[in-house]
Short mmCIF file of C-alpha atoms in Angstrom, two decimals:
data_model
loop_
_atom_site.label_atom_id
_atom_site.label_comp_id
_atom_site.label_asym_id
_atom_site.label_seq_id
_atom_site.Cartn_x
_atom_site.Cartn_y
_atom_site.Cartn_z
CA UNK A 1 -46.97 -138.28 -236.32
CA UNK A 2 -48.11 -134.89 -235.17
CA UNK A 3 -45.02 -134.18 -233.08
CA UNK A 4 -47.10 -133.34 -230.05
CA UNK A 5 -48.56 -136.54 -228.69
CA UNK A 6 -45.93 -138.93 -230.01
CA UNK A 7 -42.34 -138.83 -231.07
CA UNK A 8 -40.27 -141.04 -233.26
CA UNK A 9 -38.47 -143.94 -231.63
CA UNK A 10 -35.01 -143.00 -230.41
CA UNK A 11 -31.94 -145.15 -229.69
CA UNK A 12 -32.10 -146.41 -226.11
CA UNK A 13 -35.90 -146.18 -225.87
CA UNK A 14 -37.53 -148.95 -223.84
CA UNK A 15 -39.05 -151.79 -225.87
CA UNK A 16 -42.65 -152.68 -225.10
CA UNK A 17 -44.45 -155.92 -225.85
CA UNK A 18 -47.00 -155.70 -228.65
CA UNK A 19 -50.58 -154.97 -227.61
CA UNK A 20 -52.77 -158.04 -227.22
CA UNK A 21 -55.16 -157.57 -230.15
CA UNK A 22 -57.81 -159.70 -228.48
CA UNK A 23 -58.30 -156.83 -226.04
CA UNK A 24 -59.05 -154.40 -228.87
CA UNK A 25 -61.22 -156.48 -231.20
CA UNK A 26 -64.64 -156.13 -229.59
CA UNK A 27 -65.05 -152.87 -227.67
CA UNK A 28 -68.15 -152.78 -225.50
CA UNK A 29 -70.00 -149.77 -224.15
CA UNK A 30 -69.62 -148.96 -220.50
CA UNK A 31 -72.46 -150.06 -218.27
CA UNK A 32 -73.27 -147.89 -215.29
CA UNK A 33 -74.85 -149.42 -212.25
CA UNK A 34 -76.70 -147.57 -209.53
CA UNK A 35 -76.66 -149.83 -206.47
CA UNK A 36 -78.55 -147.25 -204.42
CA UNK A 37 -81.45 -147.55 -206.87
CA UNK A 38 -81.36 -151.35 -206.76
CA UNK A 39 -81.23 -151.32 -202.95
CA UNK A 40 -83.89 -148.59 -202.72
CA UNK A 41 -81.67 -146.27 -200.68
CA UNK A 42 -83.64 -143.08 -199.91
CA UNK A 43 -82.57 -140.15 -202.07
CA UNK A 44 -80.93 -142.26 -204.80
CA UNK A 45 -82.66 -140.18 -207.50
CA UNK A 46 -80.46 -137.18 -206.61
CA UNK A 47 -77.29 -139.06 -207.56
CA UNK A 48 -78.28 -140.33 -211.01
CA UNK A 49 -76.69 -138.25 -213.82
CA UNK A 50 -79.04 -136.14 -215.92
CA UNK A 51 -79.83 -137.18 -219.48
CA UNK A 52 -78.32 -134.88 -222.09
CA UNK A 53 -81.77 -133.92 -223.34
CA UNK A 54 -82.58 -132.53 -219.87
CA UNK A 55 -79.91 -129.80 -220.03
CA UNK A 56 -78.72 -129.50 -223.63
CA UNK A 57 -80.36 -126.07 -223.99
CA UNK A 58 -78.19 -124.77 -221.13
CA UNK A 59 -74.86 -125.61 -222.82
CA UNK A 60 -72.94 -122.56 -224.03
CA UNK A 61 -72.27 -123.17 -227.72
CA UNK A 62 -70.78 -119.79 -228.53
CA UNK A 63 -67.27 -121.25 -228.31
CA UNK A 64 -64.02 -119.39 -228.34
CA UNK A 65 -62.05 -118.09 -225.44
CA UNK A 66 -60.43 -114.76 -224.75
CA UNK A 67 -57.10 -114.99 -222.99
CA UNK A 68 -56.05 -111.57 -221.77
CA UNK A 69 -55.07 -110.01 -218.50
CA UNK A 70 -56.35 -106.50 -219.23
CA UNK A 71 -58.01 -104.37 -221.93
CA UNK A 72 -54.59 -102.90 -222.68
CA UNK A 73 -53.29 -106.40 -223.52
CA UNK A 74 -56.14 -106.88 -226.00
CA UNK A 75 -55.46 -103.50 -227.59
CA UNK A 76 -51.74 -104.32 -227.88
CA UNK A 77 -52.51 -107.68 -229.54
CA UNK A 78 -54.85 -105.98 -232.02
CA UNK A 79 -52.17 -103.40 -232.83
CA UNK A 80 -49.52 -106.10 -233.31
CA UNK A 81 -51.86 -108.04 -235.60
CA UNK A 82 -52.51 -104.95 -237.72
CA UNK A 83 -48.79 -104.21 -237.89
CA UNK A 84 -48.12 -107.77 -239.08
CA UNK A 85 -50.80 -107.48 -241.77
CA UNK A 86 -49.27 -104.23 -243.00
CA UNK A 87 -45.76 -105.67 -242.94
CA UNK A 88 -44.52 -103.31 -240.29
CA UNK A 89 -41.66 -104.69 -238.23
CA UNK A 90 -42.29 -105.35 -234.59
CA UNK A 91 -40.64 -103.09 -232.08
CA UNK A 92 -39.50 -104.09 -228.64
CA UNK A 93 -41.03 -101.85 -226.07
CA UNK A 94 -39.49 -101.16 -222.72
CA UNK A 95 -41.97 -101.39 -219.91
#
């Protein structure tokens, strides 16, 4: 258990019936239907999702996220990281 998504059973926890395995044996892919296409509703083409190949080159693959509220916060985090690497104790700063 990873401790995040599940926890160990505790006294007093509710008991659940076992999962019906027949529901899990043969998973099937989802099938999407477009009734507007079948019924020839004008403009139905605008509501059909794009294929991945049509926009894959527009996906940002750089990854990573910067979580900071100001440049000063970033500078402070860099300083704290350097201090940790050098074994310098952290100081509480009054703001």
